[in-house]
mmCIF file of C-alpha atoms and ligand atoms in Angstrom:
data_model
loop_
_atom_site.group_PDB
_atom_site.id
_atom_site.type_symbol
_atom_site.label_atom_id
_atom_site.label_comp_id
_atom_site.label_asym_id
_atom_site.label_seq_id
_atom_site.Cartn_x
_atom_site.Cartn_y
_atom_site.Cartn_z
ATOM 1 C CA MET A 220 159.856 80.388 52.914
ATOM 2 C CA ASP A 221 157.217 77.941 51.713
ATOM 3 C CA TYR A 222 157.508 74.632 53.427
ATOM 4 C CA ALA A 223 155.841 71.502 52.128
ATOM 5 C CA ILE A 224 156.262 69.977 55.574
ATOM 6 C CA LYS A 225 156.931 71.699 58.844
ATOM 7 C CA THR A 226 156.824 70.308 62.355
ATOM 8 C CA GLU A 227 157.298 72.232 65.557
ATOM 9 C CA ASN A 228 158.565 70.341 68.586
ATOM 10 C CA LEU A 229 156.716 67.187 67.692
ATOM 11 C CA VAL A 230 156.586 64.743 70.577
ATOM 12 C CA LYS A 231 155.188 61.225 70.567
ATOM 13 C CA VAL A 232 155.123 59.042 73.626
ATOM 14 C CA TYR A 233 153.577 55.620 73.107
ATOM 15 C CA THR A 234 151.909 54.533 76.283
ATOM 16 C CA GLY A 235 150.088 51.490 74.904
ATOM 17 C CA LYS A 236 150.921 48.201 76.561
ATOM 18 C CA LYS A 237 151.186 46.129 73.417
ATOM 19 C CA LYS A 238 154.655 46.868 72.021
ATOM 20 C CA SER A 239 156.280 48.593 74.954
ATOM 21 C CA ALA A 240 155.248 46.073 77.631
ATOM 22 C CA GLY A 241 153.838 48.809 79.849
ATOM 23 C CA LYS A 242 156.775 51.208 79.664
ATOM 24 C CA PRO A 243 156.195 54.443 77.759
ATOM 25 C CA VAL A 244 158.295 54.801 74.586
ATOM 26 C CA ASN A 245 159.595 58.251 73.691
ATOM 27 C CA ALA A 246 159.340 57.783 69.945
ATOM 28 C CA LEU A 247 159.734 61.464 68.991
ATOM 29 C CA VAL A 248 161.552 64.072 71.059
ATOM 30 C CA ASP A 249 160.886 67.702 70.066
ATOM 31 C CA LEU A 250 161.204 66.952 66.392
ATOM 32 C CA ASN A 251 161.559 69.958 64.124
ATOM 33 C CA LEU A 252 161.341 69.206 60.461
ATOM 34 C CA GLU A 253 161.340 71.591 57.517
ATOM 35 C CA VAL A 254 160.958 70.328 53.977
ATOM 36 C CA LYS A 255 161.146 72.878 51.198
ATOM 37 C CA VAL A 256 158.812 72.812 48.226
ATOM 38 C CA GLY A 257 160.469 71.128 45.231
ATOM 39 C CA ASP A 258 163.068 69.182 47.228
ATOM 40 C CA ILE A 259 163.742 65.501 47.528
ATOM 41 C CA TYR A 260 164.163 65.048 51.264
ATOM 42 C CA GLY A 261 165.632 61.816 52.608
ATOM 43 C CA PHE A 262 164.576 61.088 56.190
ATOM 44 C CA ILE A 263 167.166 58.651 57.373
ATOM 45 C CA GLY A 264 167.770 56.652 60.509
ATOM 46 C CA PRO A 265 168.038 53.093 61.790
ATOM 47 C CA ASN A 266 165.085 50.857 62.582
ATOM 48 C CA GLY A 267 163.072 52.176 65.507
ATOM 49 C CA ALA A 268 164.410 55.741 65.115
ATOM 50 C CA GLY A 269 160.929 57.254 64.749
ATOM 51 C CA LYS A 270 160.559 57.656 60.979
ATOM 52 C CA THR A 271 157.204 55.908 60.641
ATOM 53 C CA THR A 272 155.911 57.655 63.750
ATOM 54 C CA THR A 273 156.788 61.019 62.184
ATOM 55 C CA ILE A 274 155.158 60.052 58.904
ATOM 56 C CA LYS A 275 152.007 58.750 60.584
ATOM 57 C CA SER A 276 151.775 62.030 62.495
ATOM 58 C CA LEU A 277 152.098 63.946 59.222
ATOM 59 C CA MET A 278 149.355 61.824 57.683
ATOM 60 C CA GLY A 279 147.079 62.255 60.674
ATOM 61 C CA LEU A 280 147.121 58.500 61.299
ATOM 62 C CA ILE A 281 148.312 58.950 64.864
ATOM 63 C CA ARG A 282 147.955 61.850 67.199
ATOM 64 C CA PRO A 283 151.213 63.351 68.473
ATOM 65 C CA THR A 284 151.496 63.756 72.235
ATOM 66 C CA SER A 285 152.392 67.425 71.726
ATOM 67 C CA GLY A 286 153.744 69.786 69.119
ATOM 68 C CA LYS A 287 152.462 70.784 65.716
ATOM 69 C CA ALA A 288 152.750 69.542 62.156
ATOM 70 C CA PHE A 289 151.772 71.262 58.927
ATOM 71 C CA ILE A 290 151.464 70.177 55.311
ATOM 72 C CA MET A 291 151.819 73.195 53.017
ATOM 73 C CA GLY A 292 150.685 75.350 55.902
ATOM 74 C CA LYS A 293 147.575 73.228 56.679
ATOM 75 C CA PRO A 294 147.357 71.357 59.988
ATOM 76 C CA ALA A 295 148.461 67.743 59.499
ATOM 77 C CA GLY A 296 145.542 65.352 59.554
ATOM 78 C CA SER A 297 143.032 67.940 58.310
ATOM 79 C CA VAL A 298 141.060 67.183 55.147
ATOM 80 C CA GLU A 299 142.843 70.042 53.334
ATOM 81 C CA ALA A 300 146.246 68.641 54.317
ATOM 82 C CA LYS A 301 145.361 65.074 53.310
ATOM 83 C CA GLN A 302 144.305 66.238 49.856
ATOM 84 C CA LEU A 303 147.794 67.612 49.254
ATOM 85 C CA VAL A 304 149.647 64.352 49.953
ATOM 86 C CA GLY A 305 150.199 61.081 48.162
ATOM 87 C CA TYR A 306 151.247 58.431 50.680
ATOM 88 C CA LEU A 307 153.001 55.109 50.472
ATOM 89 C CA SER A 308 152.953 53.249 53.757
ATOM 90 C CA GLU A 309 155.803 51.107 55.029
ATOM 91 C CA VAL A 310 153.708 47.961 54.827
ATOM 92 C CA ALA A 311 151.340 48.196 51.916
ATOM 93 C CA TYR A 312 148.979 45.313 51.253
ATOM 94 C CA TYR A 313 147.024 45.016 48.041
ATOM 95 C CA TYR A 314 144.276 42.581 47.223
ATOM 96 C CA PRO A 315 146.201 39.874 45.311
ATOM 97 C CA PHE A 316 143.531 38.924 42.768
ATOM 98 C CA MET A 317 142.858 42.476 41.648
ATOM 99 C CA GLU A 318 144.254 43.600 38.303
ATOM 100 C CA VAL A 319 146.722 46.488 38.298
ATOM 101 C CA GLY A 320 144.592 48.758 36.087
ATOM 102 C CA LYS A 321 141.391 47.962 37.980
ATOM 103 C CA LEU A 322 142.998 48.657 41.314
ATOM 104 C CA LEU A 323 144.241 52.019 40.079
ATOM 105 C CA ASP A 324 140.712 52.697 38.840
ATOM 106 C CA PHE A 325 139.512 52.025 42.371
ATOM 107 C CA TYR A 326 142.007 54.611 43.689
ATOM 108 C CA CYS A 327 140.739 57.060 41.045
ATOM 109 C CA SER A 328 137.205 56.671 42.384
ATOM 110 C CA PHE A 329 138.514 57.059 45.916
ATOM 111 C CA TYR A 330 140.110 60.372 44.919
ATOM 112 C CA GLU A 331 136.938 61.333 43.023
ATOM 113 C CA ILE A 332 138.708 61.611 39.684
ATOM 114 C CA PRO A 333 135.936 61.958 37.037
ATOM 115 C CA ARG A 334 135.265 58.774 35.064
ATOM 116 C CA SER A 335 136.053 60.470 31.755
ATOM 117 C CA GLN A 336 139.632 61.175 32.885
ATOM 118 C CA ARG A 337 140.434 57.849 34.488
ATOM 119 C CA LYS A 338 141.652 55.849 31.502
ATOM 120 C CA SER A 339 144.218 58.438 30.454
ATOM 121 C CA LYS A 340 145.230 59.063 34.083
ATOM 122 C CA ILE A 341 145.837 55.343 34.649
ATOM 123 C CA GLU A 342 147.837 54.961 31.446
ATOM 124 C CA GLU A 343 149.909 58.050 32.134
ATOM 125 C CA THR A 344 150.630 56.961 35.712
ATOM 126 C CA LEU A 345 151.561 53.412 34.761
ATOM 127 C CA ALA A 346 153.921 54.776 32.103
ATOM 128 C CA LEU A 347 155.594 56.951 34.722
ATOM 129 C CA VAL A 348 156.245 54.011 37.012
ATOM 130 C CA ARG A 349 157.213 51.770 34.091
ATOM 131 C CA LEU A 350 154.323 49.351 34.566
ATOM 132 C CA SER A 351 152.362 49.966 31.341
ATOM 133 C CA ASP A 352 152.726 46.344 30.274
ATOM 134 C CA LYS A 353 151.282 45.136 33.594
ATOM 135 C CA ILE A 354 147.924 46.884 33.320
ATOM 136 C CA ASN A 355 146.068 43.553 33.077
ATOM 137 C CA ALA A 356 148.340 41.590 35.424
ATOM 138 C CA LYS A 357 147.060 40.505 38.803
ATOM 139 C CA MET A 358 148.686 42.139 41.819
ATOM 140 C CA SER A 359 149.909 38.693 42.911
ATOM 141 C CA GLU A 360 151.947 38.483 39.692
ATOM 142 C CA LEU A 361 154.036 41.563 40.469
ATOM 143 C CA SER A 362 157.583 41.322 41.775
ATOM 144 C CA LYS A 363 158.520 43.205 44.932
ATOM 145 C CA GLY A 364 160.035 46.040 42.900
ATOM 146 C CA MET A 365 156.926 46.260 40.699
ATOM 147 C CA MET A 366 154.760 46.278 43.812
ATOM 148 C CA GLN A 367 156.712 49.234 45.172
ATOM 149 C CA ARG A 368 156.326 51.024 41.834
ATOM 150 C CA PHE A 369 152.596 50.319 42.010
ATOM 151 C CA GLY A 370 152.682 51.871 45.484
ATOM 152 C CA ILE A 371 154.168 55.010 43.961
ATOM 153 C CA ALA A 372 151.495 54.918 41.221
ATOM 154 C CA GLN A 373 148.616 54.914 43.728
ATOM 155 C CA ALA A 374 150.325 57.755 45.610
ATOM 156 C CA ILE A 375 150.694 59.977 42.530
ATOM 157 C CA ILE A 376 147.487 59.200 40.643
ATOM 158 C CA ALA A 377 145.633 62.223 41.997
ATOM 159 C CA LYS A 378 148.691 64.412 41.271
ATOM 160 C CA PRO A 379 149.186 65.702 44.824
ATOM 161 C CA PRO A 380 151.979 68.277 45.182
ATOM 162 C CA LEU A 381 153.669 66.312 47.982
ATOM 163 C CA LEU A 382 154.609 62.649 48.217
ATOM 164 C CA ILE A 383 155.382 60.950 51.509
ATOM 165 C CA LEU A 384 156.942 57.550 50.970
ATOM 166 C CA ASP A 385 157.819 55.384 53.960
ATOM 167 C CA GLU A 386 160.821 53.070 53.388
ATOM 168 C CA LEU A 387 161.121 53.848 49.718
ATOM 169 C CA THR A 388 163.695 51.271 48.702
ATOM 170 C CA SER A 389 163.691 48.745 51.549
ATOM 171 C CA GLY A 390 163.872 45.131 50.559
ATOM 172 C CA LEU A 391 164.483 45.867 46.887
ATOM 173 C CA ASP A 392 167.405 44.498 44.909
ATOM 174 C CA PRO A 393 169.832 47.029 43.410
ATOM 175 C CA ILE A 394 168.100 47.062 40.010
ATOM 176 C CA ALA A 395 164.667 47.614 41.529
ATOM 177 C CA GLN A 396 166.143 50.302 43.800
ATOM 178 C CA LYS A 397 167.542 52.134 40.812
ATOM 179 C CA GLU A 398 164.182 51.971 39.018
ATOM 180 C CA VAL A 399 162.424 53.473 42.015
ATOM 181 C CA LYS A 400 165.062 56.199 42.365
ATOM 182 C CA ASP A 401 164.819 57.076 38.663
ATOM 183 C CA ILE A 402 161.056 57.452 39.059
ATOM 184 C CA VAL A 403 161.563 59.753 42.042
ATOM 185 C CA LEU A 404 163.994 61.884 40.018
ATOM 186 C CA ASP A 405 161.471 62.068 37.135
ATOM 187 C CA LEU A 406 158.788 63.202 39.569
ATOM 188 C CA LYS A 407 161.062 65.901 40.949
ATOM 189 C CA LYS A 408 161.568 67.200 37.410
ATOM 190 C CA GLN A 409 157.798 67.572 37.203
ATOM 191 C CA GLY A 410 157.882 69.814 40.254
ATOM 192 C CA GLN A 411 156.856 67.271 42.877
ATOM 193 C CA THR A 412 158.119 67.559 46.427
ATOM 194 C CA ILE A 413 159.160 64.162 47.768
ATOM 195 C CA PHE A 414 159.737 63.203 51.370
ATOM 196 C CA PHE A 415 160.823 59.644 51.914
ATOM 197 C CA SER A 416 162.240 57.597 54.738
ATOM 198 C CA SER A 417 164.903 54.936 54.613
ATOM 199 C CA HIS A 418 166.993 52.965 57.058
ATOM 200 C CA MET A 419 169.549 52.225 54.336
ATOM 201 C CA MET A 420 171.761 55.252 53.834
ATOM 202 C CA THR A 421 173.820 53.882 50.990
ATOM 203 C CA GLU A 422 170.697 53.167 48.976
ATOM 204 C CA VAL A 423 169.434 56.693 48.782
ATOM 205 C CA GLU A 424 172.097 59.315 49.263
ATOM 206 C CA ASN A 425 172.596 60.050 45.579
ATOM 207 C CA ILE A 426 169.058 61.351 45.019
ATOM 208 C CA CYS A 427 168.550 63.615 48.039
ATOM 209 C CA ASP A 428 168.730 67.410 47.978
ATOM 210 C CA GLN A 429 168.264 67.550 51.688
ATOM 211 C CA ILE A 430 168.632 64.945 54.386
ATOM 212 C CA GLY A 431 167.383 64.630 57.916
ATOM 213 C CA ILE A 432 169.008 62.192 60.281
ATOM 214 C CA ILE A 433 166.848 60.849 63.066
ATOM 215 C CA TYR A 434 168.159 58.691 65.888
ATOM 216 C CA SER A 435 166.205 57.588 68.965
ATOM 217 C CA GLY A 436 163.452 60.072 68.164
ATOM 218 C CA VAL A 437 165.874 63.000 67.966
ATOM 219 C CA MET A 438 166.637 64.872 64.778
ATOM 220 C CA LEU A 439 170.430 64.900 64.860
ATOM 221 C CA LYS A 440 170.883 66.882 61.678
ATOM 222 C CA SER A 441 168.923 68.373 58.834
ATOM 223 C CA ALA A 442 170.976 69.887 56.034
ATOM 224 C CA PRO A 443 171.660 69.903 52.320
ATOM 225 C CA LEU A 444 173.386 66.590 51.598
ATOM 226 C CA ASP A 445 176.581 68.157 50.190
ATOM 227 C CA ALA A 446 176.997 70.563 53.080
ATOM 228 C CA PHE A 447 176.412 67.782 55.589
ATOM 229 C CA LEU A 448 178.986 65.448 54.037
ATOM 230 C CA LYS A 449 181.489 68.268 53.770
ATOM 231 C CA GLU A 450 180.989 69.312 57.359
ATOM 232 C CA GLU A 451 181.292 65.805 58.773
ATOM 233 C CA SER A 452 184.281 65.017 56.564
ATOM 234 C CA GLY A 453 186.164 68.001 57.992
ATOM 235 C CA ASP A 454 189.321 69.580 56.564
ATOM 236 C CA PHE A 455 191.354 66.471 55.857
ATOM 237 C CA SER A 456 192.959 65.037 52.755
ATOM 238 C CA LYS A 457 193.835 61.539 51.775
ATOM 239 C CA ILE A 458 197.303 60.951 50.325
ATOM 240 C CA VAL A 459 198.348 57.808 48.497
ATOM 241 C CA PHE A 460 202.090 57.272 48.242
ATOM 242 C CA GLU A 461 204.270 54.608 46.678
ATOM 243 C CA GLU A 462 207.736 53.148 47.256
ATOM 244 C CA ALA A 463 207.326 53.758 50.968
ATOM 245 C CA SER A 464 210.272 52.888 53.190
ATOM 246 C CA ASP A 465 210.149 52.031 56.896
ATOM 247 C CA SER A 466 211.526 55.468 57.692
ATOM 248 C CA VAL A 467 208.572 57.156 55.934
ATOM 249 C CA LEU A 468 206.099 55.027 57.851
ATOM 250 C CA ALA A 469 207.924 55.842 61.075
ATOM 251 C CA LYS A 470 207.566 59.562 60.321
ATOM 252 C CA PHE A 471 203.783 59.221 59.988
ATOM 253 C CA LYS A 472 203.735 57.273 63.241
ATOM 254 C CA GLU A 473 205.720 60.011 64.990
ATOM 255 C CA LYS A 474 203.032 62.502 63.954
ATOM 256 C CA LYS A 475 200.314 60.084 65.159
ATOM 257 C CA ILE A 476 198.856 59.658 61.682
ATOM 258 C CA ASP A 477 197.701 56.149 60.753
ATOM 259 C CA THR A 478 198.859 54.683 57.474
ATOM 260 C CA GLU A 479 196.964 52.013 55.622
ATOM 261 C CA LYS A 480 198.670 49.499 53.356
ATOM 262 C CA ILE A 481 196.987 49.244 49.951
ATOM 263 C CA ARG A 482 199.500 46.775 48.480
ATOM 264 C CA ALA A 483 203.251 46.153 48.695
ATOM 265 C CA GLY A 484 204.997 49.519 49.079
ATOM 266 C CA VAL A 485 201.766 51.489 48.487
ATOM 267 C CA TYR A 486 200.112 53.224 51.441
ATOM 268 C CA SER A 487 197.460 55.807 52.175
ATOM 269 C CA ALA A 488 197.120 58.276 55.026
ATOM 270 C CA VAL A 489 194.527 60.876 56.017
ATOM 271 C CA VAL A 490 196.168 64.129 57.143
ATOM 272 C CA PRO A 491 194.820 67.506 58.305
ATOM 273 C CA ASP A 492 194.748 69.972 55.397
ATOM 274 C CA LYS A 493 196.879 72.447 57.350
ATOM 275 C CA ASP A 494 199.737 69.911 57.424
ATOM 276 C CA LEU A 495 199.228 68.596 53.902
ATOM 277 C CA GLU A 496 202.085 70.542 52.273
ATOM 278 C CA ASP A 497 204.527 69.447 54.996
ATOM 279 C CA PHE A 498 203.628 65.796 54.490
ATOM 280 C CA ILE A 499 204.009 66.067 50.729
ATOM 281 C CA ASP A 500 207.414 67.760 51.147
ATOM 282 C CA MET A 501 208.483 65.011 53.540
ATOM 283 C CA LEU A 502 207.346 62.276 51.126
ATOM 284 C CA ARG A 503 209.250 63.873 48.253
ATOM 285 C CA ALA A 504 212.377 64.239 50.385
ATOM 286 C CA GLU A 505 212.084 60.518 51.165
ATOM 287 C CA LYS A 506 211.836 59.763 47.407
ATOM 288 C CA CYS A 507 208.260 58.492 47.636
ATOM 289 C CA ARG A 508 205.967 58.931 44.691
ATOM 290 C CA VAL A 509 202.755 60.730 45.695
ATOM 291 C CA SER A 510 200.161 59.209 43.395
ATOM 292 C CA GLU A 511 196.968 60.696 44.809
ATOM 293 C CA VAL A 512 195.870 63.658 46.938
ATOM 294 C CA ASN A 513 192.132 64.132 47.464
ATOM 295 C CA PRO A 514 189.900 65.838 50.003
ATOM 296 C CA ARG A 515 188.550 63.206 52.363
ATOM 297 C CA ARG A 516 184.855 62.778 51.634
ATOM 298 C CA TYR A 517 182.645 60.634 53.824
ATOM 299 C CA SER A 518 179.816 58.590 52.440
ATOM 300 C CA LEU A 519 176.471 59.246 54.090
ATOM 301 C CA GLU A 520 176.961 56.092 56.132
ATOM 302 C CA ASP A 521 180.391 57.209 57.407
ATOM 303 C CA ALA A 522 178.981 60.653 58.193
ATOM 304 C CA PHE A 523 176.057 59.081 60.018
ATOM 305 C CA PHE A 524 178.318 57.064 62.325
ATOM 306 C CA GLN A 525 180.480 60.115 62.895
ATOM 307 C CA LEU A 526 177.397 62.104 63.867
ATOM 308 C CA ILE A 527 176.202 59.394 66.271
ATOM 309 C CA LYS A 528 179.649 59.321 67.880
ATOM 310 C CA GLU A 529 179.562 63.106 68.311
ATOM 311 C CA SER A 530 176.044 63.046 69.740
ATOM 312 C CA GLU A 531 176.943 60.334 72.242
ATOM 313 C CA LYS A 532 179.938 62.376 73.468
ATOM 314 C CA LYS A 533 177.607 65.255 74.381
HETATM 315 N N1 ADP B 754 152.096 51.472 68.388
HETATM 316 C C1 ADP B 754 153.225 51.515 69.087
HETATM 317 N N2 ADP B 754 153.224 51.271 70.420
HETATM 318 C C2 ADP B 754 154.350 51.341 71.146
HETATM 319 N N3 ADP B 754 155.562 51.621 70.639
HETATM 320 C C3 ADP B 754 155.636 51.876 69.321
HETATM 321 C C4 ADP B 754 154.481 51.830 68.475
HETATM 322 N N4 ADP B 754 154.860 52.119 67.208
HETATM 323 C C5 ADP B 754 156.189 52.340 67.271
HETATM 324 N N5 ADP B 754 156.668 52.195 68.523
HETATM 325 C C6 ADP B 754 158.054 52.397 68.982
HETATM 326 O O1 ADP B 754 158.444 53.714 68.663
HETATM 327 C C7 ADP B 754 159.778 53.773 68.217
HETATM 328 C C8 ADP B 754 159.829 54.365 66.829
HETATM 329 O O2 ADP B 754 159.226 53.458 65.925
HETATM 330 P P1 ADP B 754 159.032 53.785 64.372
HETATM 331 O O3 ADP B 754 158.482 55.158 64.236
HETATM 332 O O4 ADP B 754 158.250 52.680 63.787
HETATM 333 O O5 ADP B 754 160.541 53.754 63.857
HETATM 334 P P2 ADP B 754 161.151 53.613 62.380
HETATM 335 O O6 ADP B 754 160.044 53.810 61.390
HETATM 336 O O7 ADP B 754 162.214 54.665 62.299
HETATM 337 O O8 ADP B 754 161.745 52.238 62.289
HETATM 338 C C9 ADP B 754 160.294 52.351 68.328
HETATM 339 O O9 ADP B 754 160.925 52.225 69.569
HETATM 340 C C10 ADP B 754 159.044 51.522 68.248
HETATM 341 O O10 ADP B 754 159.197 50.286 68.880
HETATM 342 MG MG1 MG B 755 159.426 52.597 59.878
#
């Protein structure tokens, strides 16, 4: 298997006095990460989970306490590895008086893109991130969403095979989020591997092939998104039934199944699949109309909380 990113038991303990007031912080605990070539991988977890620490280790910006990290098989932090990655940092700062096109030209020179190719490269890249009309605008004139798209532009200008984007959609309004996600999907179509972090699960779940959930420096789960949601959702179905009498509700209560009132006479209940037929038979016998039966499917956020609950039980 070709991995775009692979880490082996990555550990980071911050011992500096500044943030941790003298106490060491275990930011990463034996983190194993595998990102397949061609995937969009969402690295998800709350603030302080260790996402930026992982990313900085992958970029060679900090040195892990122990463990190994590789970018396309090259040791993270090596010149060869750095050449394979386009990076957007969590807090990007751009010189406000610089023009968009000129700043991209500066990045082109940084990446040693020949002068003769720069104009077309810049135009092509700005088109991809939907900023063509801003080529002469000053950085200070860009909205937050445009700024983030510019961040993607500087990351992709040298056409690296892997993108690492820290907090891809944070702080963006829903329209700007969608624009960024559409760009990411376009890039995937072009064969790019994309690894991004986010602390907002609901913002990103619909674009990920694979997700990794990190919590307190521990990778709780790494799996294809569908499989993960299915697994956490378990074998349950949601029934919606109408014209419910007190005796029907009492029968659910007897079986220790919660019912939720949707509106007058209309209720829902989540039942184990193995008992589904029995519940439907009972509802019909009680002259209730069953208006909906669907497999229960968690959102990524629901699944995340479920996973945390499970991990805290252990
Ligand atoms: N330079 C640092 N010194 C000490 N502690 C740090 C430093 N950077 C991050 N941390 C701590 O490491 C943990 C992980 O932080 P971080 O990787 O930034 O999380 P995330 O990006 O998921 O929000 C947090 O507890 C954070 O406070
Ligand atoms: Mg972070």
